[in-house]
């Protein structure tokens, strides 16, 4: 991404505040410039230490930033110094060891690639400057975010250090610059912080893969059942259904199954707790991970439902639909049939459309509340109500949508060509399991015991009850 | 909601920062564990005081958390202590009164149910520990939010206490943990804070009820007019319209009327001010509440409009539409009518569709800017411009949508079966009133005086003018 | 916008915290009242200095606020004093010069209109009170936001002052009141801060104008080509296409061209860098501005695409579509044509619908990630991936959408009535240029050099390489 060197949308560089605290930067690259700009705008004085200051195009820096040699800078600044050079050049800075002793060095570098072993850049810097206080911060922030004042991209700044006081002053600085600092503890966390930018959407990998595999399976199932086999069987050419029709038959199935997968782990967890008669045991890892990816699964299910909705609303735009209508009209005229209306079909289509639309609407509400800014305005009970209450409403409605769609076709022999059941039957299995499970767990016999367990009760002998019962947990 | 005990999406527990400040927790439940995790991740040292520490499964706590008896903890910690046991067990803590004297006790409990009288948990705790400084906080935060680092659910933490200094240190702590603390004043506010989680969407009750009643009224009006009476009258069976058609005739009416209700109170307020010739008198309570629920009404109106849009775009998917077309084609062929096109109907449908789509688009923009994160990026003048300017544009467009839809039908006798006017006429009353009122208030004679009044002018004798005129108000 | 004097949705005014710090307000208008309320709710004590305190309706202020004469207030308060009177009345405050000496005066006023020269209100205030410390703040905050606790409208508070210490205490205060303070440097920045509210959506003017002109051009081109000329030529009356059909032919073109305009400047910047062999030269101003308005252009492109989608899905609702179908059915019956299906047309429509829907879906994802609250949760690499990766995917898909739509029509003579090419051809020019350019820049010969340049490499002699290469930049 190319960076505009002065952000025109943001405020103009204001005259240098000559009383503000002085902060130093080693290096004169883009990052250094953007950093200088943000610091000046926040009322700090900035000194940039360069190897060959005379060569630096000072016009690229905001007014009032002083450009000098690294040594001069290191000597002048007695507070914080940003190290904005590539890690491989840290050794070239050893000369500054004396002047930087006792001062705060902020390491802003990223990891080049994921490495299992080896120390982090910040740790190496700390080795080179044993008497300075190294703080890891700002690496996840782009030069752009620094200039535009954190308008887009992340505003979170992960900070860690072994020097508590230096760390808190950097946390303070980050806040002053308009970012949201997050304290990550000791410098040993720096490796993870440096590698954070290398992992794209860590929490999305699993859910996306799952959804994609579900899509593939059902797409090929439908392809086989309604295109390939009929073609091989009696040469019926319906390949023109591949791009749109079959996709639009697959998407609702994906949406429904994925939505069921959102609520299945919660049930499993409950069953596990009922069986163990305690909640004080860790869940197996897979269940833990599953529980943590419910939000992603839910959003992917919504995406599939959305696409299904758009596809369906475009169905009548298709030339094929156009032709079918004309041909049917032709047939009807030739058959001399005055009214072709079949009341039951009218009811069927209206009912499944209604359920579908309402289910989609509820799902959309869910998706909206999962926007951070909206979720933040809910207290946790409201959030739970929306996520679980509305969630099951959506699941029920979309299941009814599918049932009405299926109508009585499941009982007609012609719905099983080549002994393959219609896809909506397969789609219904998981949701029905989940809804039944949910219903059973709602029965007093189970729900009461579950509440006790979640309030911390345990079958005697495991834990002194007084303790167990008195523990407050906001679940 | 089941809580994964260690949040896998968040950062790994980092090695204990042995220099960080020490914080204590009484109780070893889920909440205690989650709290300990968040504290450790934010660089604090944590000591958990349990009744029977030997029984606590310490593996459930993040590394480095020290688990000991309540007495040991109380003795060791000299800063803040979280009380994470259920209120009914507070009396069991009296033994710690001595060790906890002069220390900050943070009460995280919720109210069990809404009670008019009686003291809050925090107040009871303050009675039990007269010499400790009790601060109410973190009760609206879920164990989950603590673990996941306030990713979802509320990030707001309501804080109150009678000890200003202790309160500000807790405010600081909440900020460090990544929450947004909101100071609510003295401990007397704790009752309200504890009961906050019990009230679901307090500001939504009224608006939702209003909208629902409007929906019911119009649904039954249409049902009576176009289904029941025709059936009783000449046995016309159109009950298949119940699930979809009639709903889709009701929704736009609801959307339009509700949207008008968003802008009516503003007009009433203005008229009231013009009449009173001052703004320094409170509005009647009902108007106050109405003014405060405009945003909710607006969003509900948008929801109805959205559903109407989706329903309408699904109309041609209905089997009924399919049959009607075929039958009409049959009729046309038998009538030997080569071109059935009626130009005026073409204009009508295109015009009302255009107005509808544009009105919906503007309404969508409004809904988007009412997302907190978007609204926050606007300054208040931009926000007002969007909310009132675009709002009236949407109202005008949807009124035109209805007018074009009505076309000349209002003047045909057959539009009044059983002397019941068509529903679009009823729907138009309120919007037209609002638009007319808005237009009148825009006339110089009124607008000028209104501006004066809002700038603080009053009819003489009420207030010394110098004072009135000089008051700055950002309205 | 009328302000409800006490915000009923927010917390009730809590009993005055008699130990909190004391803050003064000059003036007793709406803004003063709202400010007082927010301060009291945040645990401060408030004194309101009025010209004629006996005339002030104290019931309008929250409980515990003390109303007295300006002189009394100025004498009592020794910390911060808000000046909430209109600038033109500042001179009336000269009497307080003595009592306010050494204290912090907060100027909350706005500029009446944009003025090139002249000093700001805050600067004038600083002249009148030479011995007080004037801080500019809170002017962009509405009385409403103060009451409702910054629920809607901006939460940003721009702060500037020449007194660093006073400024930081005001920054602190703003944070305590639940706002997001942004330090803008010295008092010289106050003019700009005061004028901020006068400029509506400064960053949107250019993009909106551009998009609108593109719309106008293509709308009239289509109008000329398919309505006006045919009418003049052989009196074909197709004016009923104006409101909907032609708009829906123009919108996709606007969406596609605007989307191309989002990615063009990035290419130009890269080419410029390749040509200059350095990135250490400013881009020309127009390119800078263009680069900074990419987000706005992208959102406008999405808006056009959204409208196009809705319009298209409403096409079959049009009476005209209804009539056409019936007439075609009539024709087919009379022609005795049993099957009018044209396979190639079926493929065409399904393919362009699919591409269109997918392209729109990707564009929607882009729009969602540009919501501040969503963007904030991404780190900058994820953000770049989404914005550029998905962006080009959307561009490619919508280009294919147009190509499939165009099918082979570009090669038929009848597509060039009056020698005017079909509009989809014109629409394709820019996107194809952008995609080709992107492809060329991806070739190793260019991409490698570009990476070097962006890492700070320069053709020798310009800058000592050690320096250049070691500069860390997060781009």
XYZ file of C-alpha atoms in Angstrom, chain A residues 256-457:
202
model
C -28.409 -24.541 7.479
C -25.764 -27.131 8.339
C -23.236 -24.469 9.384
C -25.823 -22.792 11.582
C -26.467 -26.138 13.253
C -22.711 -26.510 13.783
C -22.813 -23.222 15.720
C -25.119 -24.631 18.375
C -23.967 -28.248 18.462
C -20.803 -27.671 20.569
C -22.790 -25.860 23.245
C -25.018 -28.920 23.572
C -22.041 -31.285 23.670
C -20.448 -29.156 26.386
C -23.653 -29.286 28.435
C -23.984 -33.051 28.001
C -20.348 -33.480 28.994
C -20.907 -31.442 32.137
C -24.033 -33.421 33.014
C -22.104 -36.633 32.533
C -19.032 -35.510 34.497
C -21.263 -33.874 37.118
C -18.777 -30.998 37.286
C -17.596 -28.045 35.230
C -14.187 -27.959 36.839
C -12.616 -30.173 34.186
C -11.185 -28.836 30.956
C -13.076 -29.755 27.804
C -11.175 -31.793 25.220
C -9.130 -29.491 22.986
C -11.245 -29.983 19.883
C -14.395 -28.950 21.759
C -12.619 -25.923 23.182
C -11.552 -24.786 19.731
C -14.998 -25.512 18.343
C -16.612 -23.409 21.082
C -14.264 -20.564 20.242
C -15.072 -20.579 16.521
C -18.853 -20.391 16.887
C -18.929 -16.703 15.989
C -16.987 -17.290 12.750
C -19.213 -20.247 11.817
C -22.270 -18.125 12.458
C -21.046 -15.332 10.195
C -20.166 -17.794 7.435
C -23.625 -19.329 7.735
C -25.093 -15.833 7.368
C -22.926 -15.199 4.314
C -24.204 -18.392 2.668
C -27.793 -17.457 3.545
C -27.274 -13.970 2.114
C -25.910 -15.331 -1.156
C -28.804 -17.806 -1.307
C -31.261 -14.933 -0.828
C -29.683 -12.842 -3.595
C -29.420 -15.819 -5.957
C -33.068 -16.720 -5.359
C -34.260 -13.172 -5.935
C -32.378 -13.214 -9.241
C -33.966 -16.518 -10.345
C -36.792 -14.851 -12.258
C -34.265 -12.653 -14.068
C -32.835 -15.741 -15.742
C -33.529 -16.228 -19.437
C -34.271 -19.871 -18.601
C -37.117 -18.856 -16.284
C -38.372 -16.612 -19.058
C -38.382 -19.424 -21.598
C -39.986 -21.908 -19.199
C -42.865 -19.523 -18.558
C -43.468 -18.942 -22.259
C -43.358 -22.657 -23.006
C -45.696 -23.457 -20.113
C -48.087 -20.787 -21.376
C -47.926 -22.441 -24.776
C -48.676 -25.828 -23.230
C -51.569 -24.473 -21.197
C -53.138 -22.815 -24.221
C -52.839 -25.965 -26.284
C -54.195 -28.059 -23.433
C -57.071 -25.579 -23.319
C -56.655 -25.434 -19.560
C -58.207 -22.198 -18.330
C -56.905 -22.214 -14.740
C -53.696 -24.086 -13.909
C -53.658 -22.899 -10.260
C -52.875 -25.622 -7.671
C -53.910 -24.281 -4.257
C -51.600 -26.539 -2.249
C -48.568 -25.353 -4.244
C -49.576 -21.757 -3.568
C -49.639 -22.424 0.168
C -46.346 -24.296 -0.001
C -44.424 -21.554 -1.809
C -45.855 -18.764 0.346
C -45.107 -20.641 3.563
C -41.505 -21.540 2.750
C -40.800 -18.048 1.433
C -42.178 -16.499 4.630
C -40.152 -18.782 6.913
C -37.062 -18.216 4.811
C -37.389 -14.435 4.867
C -38.052 -14.274 8.604
C -35.230 -16.700 9.372
C -32.901 -14.617 7.253
C -34.044 -11.445 9.009
C -33.277 -12.904 12.439
C -29.903 -14.137 11.199
C -29.165 -10.623 9.934
C -29.917 -9.184 13.391
C -27.461 -11.703 14.825
C -24.811 -10.695 12.315
C -25.324 -7.020 13.154
C -24.932 -7.567 16.892
C -21.676 -9.388 16.213
C -20.252 -6.104 14.890
C -17.833 -5.021 17.624
C -19.264 -1.533 17.967
C -22.814 -2.852 18.338
C -21.889 -5.728 20.641
C -20.029 -3.289 22.862
C -23.230 -1.390 23.578
C -24.942 -4.526 24.897
C -24.348 -5.796 28.386
C -23.396 -9.446 28.520
C -26.894 -10.672 29.363
C -28.358 -8.846 26.374
C -25.561 -10.244 24.244
C -26.246 -13.798 25.428
C -29.976 -13.322 24.877
C -29.391 -12.186 21.306
C -26.780 -14.801 20.481
C -28.542 -17.834 21.935
C -32.212 -16.777 21.896
C -32.302 -15.255 18.436
C -29.859 -17.903 17.244
C -32.227 -20.760 18.006
C -35.113 -18.747 16.541
C -33.158 -18.448 13.297
C -32.318 -22.166 13.338
C -35.965 -23.100 13.905
C -37.230 -20.794 11.165
C -34.714 -22.011 8.598
C -35.530 -25.621 9.490
C -39.227 -24.865 8.907
C -38.224 -23.124 5.674
C -36.634 -26.380 4.544
C -39.532 -28.530 5.780
C -42.119 -26.445 3.919
C -39.856 -26.499 0.874
C -39.691 -30.287 1.103
C -43.479 -30.490 1.513
C -44.533 -34.095 0.776
C -41.827 -34.776 -1.789
C -39.863 -36.901 0.656
C -42.671 -39.468 0.434
C -42.785 -39.664 -3.358
C -40.747 -42.468 -4.943
C -39.699 -40.198 -7.833
C -37.749 -38.086 -5.294
C -35.211 -40.925 -5.050
C -33.669 -41.252 -8.515
C -30.702 -43.652 -8.471
C -31.651 -44.292 -4.806
C -30.249 -40.868 -3.874
C -32.461 -38.998 -1.370
C -33.241 -35.320 -2.109
C -30.621 -32.964 -0.678
C -33.046 -31.150 1.638
C -33.464 -34.403 3.565
C -29.722 -34.638 4.213
C -29.678 -30.949 5.152
C -32.341 -31.498 7.813
C -30.520 -34.212 9.795
C -28.121 -32.047 11.823
C -30.541 -29.169 12.575
C -33.180 -31.610 13.796
C -30.615 -33.303 16.048
C -29.598 -29.941 17.532
C -33.172 -28.738 18.053
C -34.177 -32.037 19.682
C -31.117 -31.949 21.927
C -31.869 -28.383 22.921
C -35.434 -29.358 23.722
C -34.362 -32.313 25.895
C -31.857 -30.183 27.827
C -34.649 -27.684 28.484
C -36.590 -30.386 30.379
C -36.536 -29.637 34.137
C -34.782 -32.906 35.048
C -31.717 -31.839 33.061
C -31.902 -28.044 33.128
C -32.099 -27.848 36.923
C -29.089 -30.077 37.428
C -27.178 -28.191 34.728
C -27.855 -24.871 36.451
C -26.559 -26.312 39.720
C -23.431 -27.591 38.043
C -22.826 -24.256 36.319
C -23.309 -22.457 39.621
C -20.384 -24.524 40.811
C -22.169 -27.419 42.509
